[in-house]
PDB file of C-alpha atoms in Angstrom:
ATOM      1  CA  MET S   1     -33.607  19.868   7.358  1.00 63.00           C
ATOM      2  CA  PRO S   2     -31.771  17.305   9.876  1.00 74.00           C
ATOM      3  CA  SER S   3     -28.216  18.996   9.696  1.00 88.00           C
ATOM      4  CA  PRO S   4     -25.730  15.568   7.934  1.00 93.00           C
ATOM      5  CA  LEU S   5     -23.733  13.529   9.930  1.00 96.00           C
ATOM      6  CA  ARG S   6     -20.150  13.960   9.480  1.00 97.00           C
ATOM      7  CA  ILE S   7     -17.285  11.210   8.413  1.00 98.00           C
ATOM      8  CA  GLY S   8     -14.122  12.847   8.295  1.00 97.00           C
ATOM      9  CA  VAL S   9     -11.260  10.839   5.757  1.00 97.00           C
ATOM     10  CA  PRO S  10      -7.663  11.885   5.226  1.00 95.00           C
ATOM     11  CA  SER S  11      -7.255  14.105   1.362  1.00 94.00           C
ATOM     12  CA  LYS S  12      -4.682  12.132   0.789  1.00 91.00           C
ATOM     13  CA  GLY S  13      -2.048   8.868   0.759  1.00 90.00           C
ATOM     14  CA  ARG S  14      -2.576   5.691   1.085  1.00 90.00           C
ATOM     15  CA  LEU S  15      -4.855   6.086   4.576  1.00 92.00           C
ATOM     16  CA  ALA S  16      -7.428   8.290   1.626  1.00 93.00           C
ATOM     17  CA  GLU S  17      -7.505   5.045   0.196  1.00 93.00           C
ATOM     18  CA  LEU S  18      -7.668   2.417   2.827  1.00 93.00           C
ATOM     19  CA  ALA S  19     -10.699   4.259   4.153  1.00 95.00           C
ATOM     20  CA  THR S  20     -12.649   5.128   1.214  1.00 94.00           C
ATOM     21  CA  ASP S  21     -11.881   1.260   0.611  1.00 94.00           C
ATOM     22  CA  LEU S  22     -12.966   0.660   4.329  1.00 95.00           C
ATOM     23  CA  LEU S  23     -16.554   2.432   4.486  1.00 95.00           C
ATOM     24  CA  ALA S  24     -17.772   1.438   0.610  1.00 94.00           C
ATOM     25  CA  ASP S  25     -16.995  -2.389   2.399  1.00 94.00           C
ATOM     26  CA  ALA S  26     -19.221  -1.261   5.118  1.00 94.00           C
ATOM     27  CA  GLY S  27     -22.626  -0.316   2.679  1.00 93.00           C
ATOM     28  CA  LEU S  28     -21.073   3.968   2.920  1.00 94.00           C
ATOM     29  CA  LYS S  29     -20.134   4.474  -0.775  1.00 91.00           C
ATOM     30  CA  PHE S  30     -19.473   7.906  -2.184  1.00 91.00           C
ATOM     31  CA  ARG S  31     -17.466   9.995  -4.980  1.00 88.00           C
ATOM     32  CA  ARG S  32     -15.252  12.691  -4.690  1.00 86.00           C
ATOM     33  CA  GLN S  33     -15.142  14.863  -7.512  1.00 83.00           C
ATOM     34  CA  ASN S  34     -11.562  16.403  -8.667  1.00 79.00           C
ATOM     35  CA  ARG S  35     -11.153  17.936  -5.151  1.00 80.00           C
ATOM     36  CA  ASP S  36     -14.025  19.163  -3.363  1.00 83.00           C
ATOM     37  CA  LEU S  37     -13.975  19.260   0.129  1.00 90.00           C
ATOM     38  CA  PHE S  38     -16.957  17.523   0.696  1.00 91.00           C
ATOM     39  CA  ALA S  39     -19.091  14.357  -0.390  1.00 92.00           C
ATOM     40  CA  ARG S  40     -22.596  13.138  -0.257  1.00 91.00           C
ATOM     41  CA  VAL S  41     -22.733   9.604   0.394  1.00 92.00           C
ATOM     42  CA  LYS S  42     -24.909   7.376  -1.578  1.00 87.00           C
ATOM     43  CA  SER S  43     -28.501   6.417  -0.982  1.00 75.00           C
ATOM     44  CA  ALA S  44     -27.384   3.206   0.842  1.00 76.00           C
ATOM     45  CA  ALA S  45     -30.416   0.658   2.307  1.00 78.00           C
ATOM     46  CA  GLY S  46     -31.156   0.737   6.099  1.00 82.00           C
ATOM     47  CA  ILE S  47     -29.733   3.761   6.892  1.00 86.00           C
ATOM     48  CA  ASP S  48     -31.955   6.407   8.445  1.00 85.00           C
ATOM     49  CA  GLY S  49     -30.125  10.069   7.869  1.00 86.00           C
ATOM     50  CA  VAL S  50     -28.389  11.670   5.144  1.00 91.00           C
ATOM     51  CA  ILE S  51     -24.009  11.169   5.971  1.00 94.00           C
ATOM     52  CA  ASP S  52     -21.739  13.779   4.050  1.00 95.00           C
ATOM     53  CA  VAL S  53     -17.993  12.521   3.690  1.00 96.00           C
ATOM     54  CA  THR S  54     -15.142  15.325   4.202  1.00 96.00           C
ATOM     55  CA  PHE S  55     -11.790  15.488   3.123  1.00 96.00           C
ATOM     56  CA  LEU S  56      -9.326  16.466   5.677  1.00 96.00           C
ATOM     57  CA  ARG S  57      -5.651  16.785   7.023  1.00 95.00           C
ATOM     58  CA  THR S  58      -5.338  13.550   8.936  1.00 95.00           C
ATOM     59  CA  ASP S  59      -3.920  15.644  11.222  1.00 93.00           C
ATOM     60  CA  ASP S  60      -6.556  17.856  11.679  1.00 96.00           C
ATOM     61  CA  ILE S  61      -9.127  15.524  11.821  1.00 97.00           C
ATOM     62  CA  PRO S  62      -8.837  14.999  15.754  1.00 97.00           C
ATOM     63  CA  ILE S  63      -8.971  18.106  17.265  1.00 96.00           C
ATOM     64  CA  LEU S  64     -11.332  18.882  14.599  1.00 96.00           C
ATOM     65  CA  CYS S  65     -13.542  15.596  16.230  1.00 97.00           C
ATOM     66  CA  ALA S  66     -12.995  16.777  19.411  1.00 95.00           C
ATOM     67  CA  GLU S  67     -14.306  20.349  18.650  1.00 94.00           C
ATOM     68  CA  GLY S  68     -17.607  18.974  16.450  1.00 94.00           C
ATOM     69  CA  ALA S  69     -16.495  19.903  13.254  1.00 95.00           C
ATOM     70  CA  ILE S  70     -17.143  15.984  11.795  1.00 97.00           C
ATOM     71  CA  ASP S  71     -18.785  13.228  13.713  1.00 97.00           C
ATOM     72  CA  LEU S  72     -16.757  10.510  13.018  1.00 98.00           C
ATOM     73  CA  GLY S  73     -13.574  10.919  12.238  1.00 98.00           C
ATOM     74  CA  VAL S  74     -10.564   8.176  10.390  1.00 98.00           C
ATOM     75  CA  THR S  75      -6.916   8.799  11.170  1.00 97.00           C
ATOM     76  CA  GLY S  76      -4.173   7.389  13.141  1.00 95.00           C
ATOM     77  CA  SER S  77      -3.748   7.156  17.151  1.00 96.00           C
ATOM     78  CA  ASP S  78      -0.356   8.451  16.989  1.00 95.00           C
ATOM     79  CA  LEU S  79      -2.390  12.136  15.293  1.00 96.00           C
ATOM     80  CA  VAL S  80      -5.283  11.133  18.572  1.00 96.00           C
ATOM     81  CA  GLU S  81      -2.480  11.079  21.228  1.00 95.00           C
ATOM     82  CA  GLU S  82      -0.663  14.348  19.939  1.00 95.00           C
ATOM     83  CA  ALA S  83      -3.380  16.092  19.999  1.00 94.00           C
ATOM     84  CA  GLY S  84      -4.047  15.554  23.454  1.00 92.00           C
ATOM     85  CA  VAL S  85      -8.206  14.974  22.628  1.00 94.00           C
ATOM     86  CA  THR S  86      -8.709  11.943  24.732  1.00 88.00           C
ATOM     87  CA  ARG S  87      -8.385  13.821  27.767  1.00 84.00           C
ATOM     88  CA  PRO S  88     -11.451  16.028  28.424  1.00 82.00           C
ATOM     89  CA  MET S  89     -10.367  19.254  28.876  1.00 81.00           C
ATOM     90  CA  ALA S  90     -12.482  22.541  30.872  1.00 77.00           C
ATOM     91  CA  ASP S  91     -14.746  23.530  27.134  1.00 80.00           C
ATOM     92  CA  ARG S  92     -15.114  19.967  25.611  1.00 82.00           C
ATOM     93  CA  PRO S  93     -15.050  16.516  25.945  1.00 83.00           C
ATOM     94  CA  ALA S  94     -12.383  13.871  25.132  1.00 90.00           C
ATOM     95  CA  VAL S  95     -13.130  12.573  22.161  1.00 95.00           C
ATOM     96  CA  GLU S  96     -13.877   8.308  22.072  1.00 95.00           C
ATOM     97  CA  VAL S  97     -12.087   5.665  19.783  1.00 96.00           C
ATOM     98  CA  ARG S  98     -14.292   3.776  18.715  1.00 97.00           C
ATOM     99  CA  LYS S  99     -12.718   1.360  17.042  1.00 96.00           C
ATOM    100  CA  GLN S 100      -9.410  -0.189  16.043  1.00 96.00           C
ATOM    101  CA  LEU S 101      -9.056  -0.834  12.470  1.00 95.00           C
ATOM    102  CA  GLY S 102      -6.532  -2.824  12.408  1.00 90.00           C
ATOM    103  CA  MET S 103      -4.512  -1.067   9.715  1.00 90.00           C
ATOM    104  CA  GLY S 104      -1.803   0.980   8.746  1.00 88.00           C
ATOM    105  CA  ALA S 105       0.437  -0.389  12.734  1.00 90.00           C
ATOM    106  CA  CYS S 106       3.200   1.722  13.493  1.00 89.00           C
ATOM    107  CA  ARG S 107       5.239   2.579  16.303  1.00 93.00           C
ATOM    108  CA  LEU S 108       6.570   5.532  17.310  1.00 95.00           C
ATOM    109  CA  ALA S 109      10.385   5.717  18.839  1.00 95.00           C
ATOM    110  CA  ILE S 110      13.594   7.919  20.150  1.00 96.00           C
ATOM    111  CA  CYS S 111      16.519   6.737  17.635  1.00 95.00           C
ATOM    112  CA  VAL S 112      19.970   7.606  18.230  1.00 95.00           C
ATOM    113  CA  PRO S 113      23.016   7.154  16.086  1.00 94.00           C
ATOM    114  CA  GLU S 114      24.018   4.057  15.213  1.00 93.00           C
ATOM    115  CA  SER S 115      27.758   5.555  17.029  1.00 92.00           C
ATOM    116  CA  SER S 116      25.867   7.313  19.680  1.00 93.00           C
ATOM    117  CA  PRO S 117      27.120   5.992  23.279  1.00 94.00           C
ATOM    118  CA  VAL S 118      23.352   7.147  24.831  1.00 94.00           C
ATOM    119  CA  VAL S 119      22.552   3.729  26.176  1.00 94.00           C
ATOM    120  CA  GLU S 120      18.704   4.214  27.903  1.00 93.00           C
ATOM    121  CA  PRO S 121      16.980   7.548  28.572  1.00 94.00           C
ATOM    122  CA  LYS S 122      18.263   9.288  30.980  1.00 94.00           C
ATOM    123  CA  ASP S 123      21.289   9.878  28.994  1.00 95.00           C
ATOM    124  CA  LEU S 124      19.627  12.266  26.493  1.00 95.00           C
ATOM    125  CA  ALA S 125      19.160  15.480  29.420  1.00 95.00           C
ATOM    126  CA  GLY S 126      20.277  18.180  28.171  1.00 94.00           C
ATOM    127  CA  ASP S 127      20.628  16.833  23.985  1.00 95.00           C
ATOM    128  CA  ARG S 128      18.326  18.309  20.686  1.00 96.00           C
ATOM    129  CA  ILE S 129      15.505  15.798  19.753  1.00 97.00           C
ATOM    130  CA  ALA S 130      13.891  16.757  16.648  1.00 96.00           C
ATOM    131  CA  THR S 131      10.822  14.784  16.305  1.00 96.00           C
ATOM    132  CA  SER S 132       6.925  16.309  14.510  1.00 95.00           C
ATOM    133  CA  PHE S 133       5.306  14.588  17.808  1.00 96.00           C
ATOM    134  CA  PRO S 134       6.505  17.507  20.140  1.00 96.00           C
ATOM    135  CA  THR S 135       3.685  16.680  23.099  1.00 95.00           C
ATOM    136  CA  VAL S 136       4.528  12.996  22.802  1.00 96.00           C
ATOM    137  CA  THR S 137       7.961  13.561  23.127  1.00 96.00           C
ATOM    138  CA  ARG S 138       8.158  16.048  26.326  1.00 96.00           C
ATOM    139  CA  ASP S 139       5.251  13.177  27.953  1.00 95.00           C
ATOM    140  CA  TYR S 140       7.602  10.299  26.822  1.00 96.00           C
ATOM    141  CA  LEU S 141      10.440  13.183  28.332  1.00 96.00           C
ATOM    142  CA  ASN S 142       8.769  13.636  31.410  1.00 95.00           C
ATOM    143  CA  LYS S 143       7.906  10.567  32.418  1.00 94.00           C
ATOM    144  CA  HIS S 144      11.529   9.573  32.501  1.00 95.00           C
ATOM    145  CA  GLY S 145      13.020  12.715  34.606  1.00 95.00           C
ATOM    146  CA  VAL S 146      15.288  14.389  31.253  1.00 95.00           C
ATOM    147  CA  THR S 147      14.507  17.645  30.078  1.00 95.00           C
ATOM    148  CA  CYS S 148      16.079  18.525  26.320  1.00 96.00           C
ATOM    149  CA  HIS S 149      15.387  20.819  23.599  1.00 96.00           C
ATOM    150  CA  ILE S 150      12.268  19.823  21.421  1.00 96.00           C
ATOM    151  CA  VAL S 151      13.297  20.896  17.674  1.00 96.00           C
ATOM    152  CA  GLU S 152       9.394  21.038  16.147  1.00 95.00           C
ATOM    153  CA  LEU S 153       8.810  20.198  12.718  1.00 93.00           C
ATOM    154  CA  THR S 154       6.520  18.667  10.667  1.00 87.00           C
ATOM    155  CA  GLY S 155       8.887  16.936   7.917  1.00 79.00           C
ATOM    156  CA  SER S 156      10.852  14.364   7.870  1.00 82.00           C
ATOM    157  CA  VAL S 157      13.528  13.885  10.843  1.00 90.00           C
ATOM    158  CA  GLU S 158      15.564  11.249   9.852  1.00 86.00           C
ATOM    159  CA  VAL S 159      18.307  13.380   8.256  1.00 88.00           C
ATOM    160  CA  MET S 160      18.190  15.900  11.270  1.00 92.00           C
ATOM    161  CA  ILE S 161      20.869  14.458  12.994  1.00 92.00           C
ATOM    162  CA  ALA S 162      23.135  14.281   9.652  1.00 89.00           C
ATOM    163  CA  LEU S 163      22.279  18.704   9.118  1.00 91.00           C
ATOM    164  CA  GLY S 164      23.518  19.288  12.965  1.00 92.00           C
ATOM    165  CA  VAL S 165      19.888  20.013  13.613  1.00 93.00           C
ATOM    166  CA  ALA S 166      19.589  16.755  16.494  1.00 94.00           C
ATOM    167  CA  ASP S 167      21.438  14.915  18.686  1.00 95.00           C
ATOM    168  CA  ALA S 168      18.106  12.222  18.596  1.00 96.00           C
ATOM    169  CA  VAL S 169      14.873  11.937  17.056  1.00 96.00           C
ATOM    170  CA  VAL S 170      11.843  11.092  17.863  1.00 96.00           C
ATOM    171  CA  ASP S 171       9.608   9.149  14.658  1.00 93.00           C
ATOM    172  CA  LEU S 172       7.126   6.627  13.559  1.00 91.00           C
ATOM    173  CA  VAL S 173       8.894   3.372  12.565  1.00 87.00           C
ATOM    174  CA  GLU S 174       7.563   0.730  10.226  1.00 77.00           C
ATOM    175  CA  THR S 175      10.167  -1.895   9.323  1.00 71.00           C
ATOM    176  CA  GLY S 176      13.479   0.346   9.693  1.00 72.00           C
ATOM    177  CA  SER S 177      14.959   0.293   6.524  1.00 79.00           C
ATOM    178  CA  THR S 178      14.734   4.136   7.018  1.00 80.00           C
ATOM    179  CA  LEU S 179      16.528   3.970  10.567  1.00 84.00           C
ATOM    180  CA  ALA S 180      19.054   1.403   8.369  1.00 83.00           C
ATOM    181  CA  ALA S 181      19.835   3.568   5.572  1.00 84.00           C
ATOM    182  CA  ASN S 182      20.587   7.053   7.993  1.00 84.00           C
ATOM    183  CA  LYS S 183      22.864   4.778  10.403  1.00 89.00           C
ATOM    184  CA  LEU S 184      20.357   5.186  13.359  1.00 92.00           C
ATOM    185  CA  ARG S 185      19.447   2.693  16.285  1.00 93.00           C
ATOM    186  CA  ILE S 186      15.966   2.717  18.367  1.00 94.00           C
ATOM    187  CA  LEU S 187      16.860   3.574  21.723  1.00 95.00           C
ATOM    188  CA  ASP S 188      13.241   3.167  23.236  1.00 95.00           C
ATOM    189  CA  GLU S 189      10.422   1.859  21.836  1.00 95.00           C
ATOM    190  CA  ILE S 190       7.264   5.007  22.787  1.00 95.00           C
ATOM    191  CA  GLY S 191       4.291   3.035  21.687  1.00 94.00           C
ATOM    192  CA  SER S 192       2.628   1.070  18.777  1.00 95.00           C
ATOM    193  CA  TYR S 193      -0.143   2.714  16.866  1.00 95.00           C
ATOM    194  CA  GLU S 194      -2.370   2.365  14.266  1.00 95.00           C
ATOM    195  CA  THR S 195      -5.731   3.491  12.783  1.00 96.00           C
ATOM    196  CA  VAL S 196      -9.000   4.281  14.574  1.00 97.00           C
ATOM    197  CA  LEU S 197     -12.131   5.740  13.772  1.00 98.00           C
ATOM    198  CA  ILE S 198     -12.813   8.455  16.085  1.00 98.00           C
ATOM    199  CA  GLN S 199     -16.299   9.837  18.301  1.00 97.00           C
ATOM    200  CA  ASN S 200     -17.564  13.638  19.149  1.00 96.00           C
ATOM    201  CA  PRO S 201     -19.002  12.445  22.342  1.00 92.00           C
ATOM    202  CA  SER S 202     -21.777  15.930  22.060  1.00 93.00           C
ATOM    203  CA  THR S 203     -22.793  14.481  18.173  1.00 95.00           C
ATOM    204  CA  SER S 204     -26.705  14.737  17.978  1.00 94.00           C
ATOM    205  CA  HIS S 205     -25.731  11.960  15.931  1.00 95.00           C
ATOM    206  CA  ARG S 206     -25.205   9.560  18.070  1.00 95.00           C
ATOM    207  CA  GLN S 207     -27.884   6.357  17.015  1.00 95.00           C
ATOM    208  CA  LEU S 208     -26.569   6.818  13.230  1.00 95.00           C
ATOM    209  CA  CYS S 209     -22.449   6.731  14.211  1.00 96.00           C
ATOM    210  CA  ASP S 210     -23.304   3.177  16.343  1.00 96.00           C
ATOM    211  CA  GLN S 211     -24.841   1.766  14.213  1.00 96.00           C
ATOM    212  CA  ILE S 212     -21.942   3.166  10.820  1.00 96.00           C
ATOM    213  CA  VAL S 213     -19.096   1.449  13.587  1.00 97.00           C
ATOM    214  CA  ARG S 214     -21.376  -1.789  14.081  1.00 96.00           C
ATOM    215  CA  ARG S 215     -20.911  -1.795   9.978  1.00 96.00           C
ATOM    216  CA  VAL S 216     -17.051  -1.014  10.206  1.00 96.00           C
ATOM    217  CA  GLU S 217     -16.427  -3.654  12.920  1.00 96.00           C
ATOM    218  CA  GLY S 218     -18.418  -6.332  10.712  1.00 96.00           C
ATOM    219  CA  VAL S 219     -15.865  -5.277   8.055  1.00 96.00           C
ATOM    220  CA  ILE S 220     -12.449  -5.289  10.101  1.00 96.00           C
ATOM    221  CA  ILE S 221     -13.417  -8.409  11.642  1.00 94.00           C
ATOM    222  CA  ALA S 222     -14.446 -10.357   8.134  1.00 95.00           C
ATOM    223  CA  ARG S 223     -10.903  -9.209   7.022  1.00 94.00           C
ATOM    224  CA  GLY S 224      -9.572 -11.396   9.504  1.00 94.00           C
ATOM    225  CA  TYR S 225     -10.909 -14.443   8.547  1.00 96.00           C
ATOM    226  CA  SER S 226     -11.370 -16.870   6.115  1.00 97.00           C
ATOM    227  CA  LEU S 227     -15.133 -19.863   5.563  1.00 97.00           C
ATOM    228  CA  LEU S 228     -12.833 -22.996   4.967  1.00 97.00           C
ATOM    229  CA  GLU S 229     -14.711 -25.327   3.157  1.00 98.00           C
ATOM    230  CA  TYR S 230     -14.285 -29.547   2.809  1.00 98.00           C
ATOM    231  CA  ASN S 231     -15.480 -32.773   2.923  1.00 97.00           C
ATOM    232  CA  LEU S 232     -14.114 -34.986   5.074  1.00 96.00           C
ATOM    233  CA  PRO S 233     -15.268 -38.528   5.983  1.00 96.00           C
ATOM    234  CA  GLU S 234     -17.833 -38.784   9.258  1.00 95.00           C
ATOM    235  CA  GLY S 235     -15.615 -40.593  11.805  1.00 96.00           C
ATOM    236  CA  LYS S 236     -12.899 -38.168  11.613  1.00 96.00           C
ATOM    237  CA  LEU S 237     -15.301 -35.480  12.206  1.00 96.00           C
ATOM    238  CA  ALA S 238     -13.323 -34.909  15.814  1.00 96.00           C
ATOM    239  CA  GLU S 239      -9.953 -34.738  15.047  1.00 96.00           C
ATOM    240  CA  ALA S 240     -11.000 -32.587  11.914  1.00 97.00           C
ATOM    241  CA  GLU S 241     -12.717 -29.488  14.709  1.00 96.00           C
ATOM    242  CA  LYS S 242     -10.220 -29.432  16.874  1.00 96.00           C
ATOM    243  CA  ILE S 243      -8.705 -27.725  13.536  1.00 97.00           C
ATOM    244  CA  THR S 244     -11.307 -25.485  12.660  1.00 97.00           C
ATOM    245  CA  PRO S 245     -13.158 -25.246  15.326  1.00 96.00           C
ATOM    246  CA  GLY S 246     -14.934 -21.945  13.989  1.00 94.00           C
ATOM    247  CA  PHE S 247     -16.006 -19.299  15.820  1.00 90.00           C
ATOM    248  CA  ASP S 248     -18.632 -20.745  17.805  1.00 90.00           C
ATOM    249  CA  SER S 249     -18.273 -24.005  16.399  1.00 93.00           C
ATOM    250  CA  PRO S 250     -18.341 -26.516  12.694  1.00 95.00           C
ATOM    251  CA  THR S 251     -21.408 -25.587  10.400  1.00 96.00           C
ATOM    252  CA  VAL S 252     -21.237 -29.865   9.309  1.00 97.00           C
ATOM    253  CA  ASN S 253     -23.978 -31.178   7.107  1.00 97.00           C
ATOM    254  CA  ARG S 254     -23.846 -35.094   5.323  1.00 95.00           C
ATOM    255  CA  LEU S 255     -23.708 -35.768   2.454  1.00 95.00           C
ATOM    256  CA  ASP S 256     -24.968 -38.047  -0.642  1.00 93.00           C
ATOM    257  CA  ALA S 257     -22.500 -40.554  -0.103  1.00 91.00           C
ATOM    258  CA  ALA S 258     -22.911 -43.095   2.520  1.00 94.00           C
ATOM    259  CA  GLY S 259     -19.563 -42.020   6.039  1.00 95.00           C
ATOM    260  CA  TRP S 260     -18.554 -37.773   4.882  1.00 96.00           C
ATOM    261  CA  VAL S 261     -19.729 -34.433   6.648  1.00 97.00           C
ATOM    262  CA  ALA S 262     -19.941 -31.357   4.741  1.00 97.00           C
ATOM    263  CA  VAL S 263     -17.797 -29.171   6.878  1.00 98.00           C
ATOM    264  CA  ARG S 264     -18.067 -24.838   7.060  1.00 97.00           C
ATOM    265  CA  ALA S 265     -16.208 -22.981   9.411  1.00 97.00           C
ATOM    266  CA  MET S 266     -13.925 -19.887  10.388  1.00 97.00           C
ATOM    267  CA  VAL S 267     -10.343 -19.652  10.407  1.00 97.00           C
ATOM    268  CA  LYS S 268      -8.509 -16.703  10.849  1.00 95.00           C
ATOM    269  CA  ARG S 269      -6.384 -15.667   7.594  1.00 94.00           C
ATOM    270  CA  GLY S 270      -2.865 -16.303   8.831  1.00 94.00           C
ATOM    271  CA  GLU S 271      -3.738 -20.329  10.432  1.00 97.00           C
ATOM    272  CA  VAL S 272      -5.978 -21.012   6.555  1.00 97.00           C
ATOM    273  CA  ILE S 273      -3.487 -22.900   4.875  1.00 97.00           C
ATOM    274  CA  ASP S 274      -2.259 -24.637   7.777  1.00 97.00           C
ATOM    275  CA  ALA S 275      -4.916 -25.618   8.840  1.00 97.00           C
ATOM    276  CA  MET S 276      -5.620 -27.259   4.281  1.00 98.00           C
ATOM    277  CA  GLU S 277      -2.656 -28.963   5.143  1.00 98.00           C
ATOM    278  CA  ARG S 278      -3.129 -30.394   8.254  1.00 97.00           C
ATOM    279  CA  LEU S 279      -6.953 -31.393   6.995  1.00 98.00           C
ATOM    280  CA  GLU S 280      -5.630 -33.350   3.185  1.00 97.00           C
ATOM    281  CA  LYS S 281      -3.012 -36.026   6.356  1.00 97.00           C
ATOM    282  CA  LEU S 282      -6.059 -36.238   7.899  1.00 96.00           C
ATOM    283  CA  GLY S 283      -8.217 -37.127   4.693  1.00 96.00           C
ATOM    284  CA  ALA S 284     -11.334 -34.557   4.273  1.00 96.00           C
ATOM    285  CA  HIS S 285     -11.326 -33.187   0.069  1.00 95.00           C
ATOM    286  CA  ALA S 286     -12.192 -30.756  -1.608  1.00 96.00           C
ATOM    287  CA  ILE S 287     -10.905 -28.026   0.283  1.00 97.00           C
ATOM    288  CA  LEU S 288     -12.057 -24.193  -0.425  1.00 97.00           C
ATOM    289  CA  GLU S 289     -11.194 -21.440   1.103  1.00 97.00           C
ATOM    290  CA  THR S 290     -13.873 -18.345   0.208  1.00 97.00           C
ATOM    291  CA  ALA S 291     -13.141 -14.678   1.469  1.00 95.00           C
ATOM    292  CA  ILE S 292     -15.355 -12.906   3.316  1.00 95.00           C
ATOM    293  CA  LYS S 293     -16.478  -9.501   3.061  1.00 93.00           C
ATOM    294  CA  ASN S 294     -18.966  -8.547   6.415  1.00 93.00           C
ATOM    295  CA  CYS S 295     -19.465 -10.491   8.472  1.00 93.00           C
ATOM    296  CA  ARG S 296     -22.282  -9.546  12.403  1.00 90.00           C
ATOM    297  CA  LEU S 297     -20.320 -11.517  14.801  1.00 86.00           C
TER     298      LEU S 297
END
């Protein structure tokens, strides 16, 4: 019997929930029993092969994918960069980032106390920097020609300055509320990251991987759009098409009522409300928004 394709997902936390929902929407449904490390994907229409989901520590997924223990993995691009697996090595090829998943966005920043006299990276020379991203931090410092003492940690680093362990920290920043609570400010942003789908380039399941990636891509694109439908006087159609041009073009059908048409178009979710208001002013009726769960474009 051929070996199953293995997909590594986080074993716990918010990212674990997001990954499970994403795979389910892509037609890959599974149930984890208690704290099992593996779950078999239920038979899915159109999938020719056996798929196992493996539950792992999020920061282990890049290394395990690079080593071939899993074929695909869902993890953060910050952890991929920290693991250094996108660079080929003598004993293993670089992992492929197959898809950015549009969720879990964050920034990695170097932060100092609000009262610190430091104004640029070179001012950090000789300082202690606490971080759980030592590789990325060293690369950043090397680019700026600065030598610092790196305090490597695996947990929260924001309080390390208050504890007297560090003069600065490198950590993930989302809203900035944690920085304010610890009286820190951003000196510089090292990079922006998000959740990604990665693949071992030596997998024996490349065709199946391509199929899964395409399914996931359909879900990700669909989540960014809504389907907008409305009725409109035909004479206003040209103006309406400027508001809702659709992906390629809108779908237009004539109604039984003389001089009226029905229009359907994909609209970016963030633009839906504004588009509805503009269409209403134009004379459109029965304007409806429908969520798109999956698509192929």
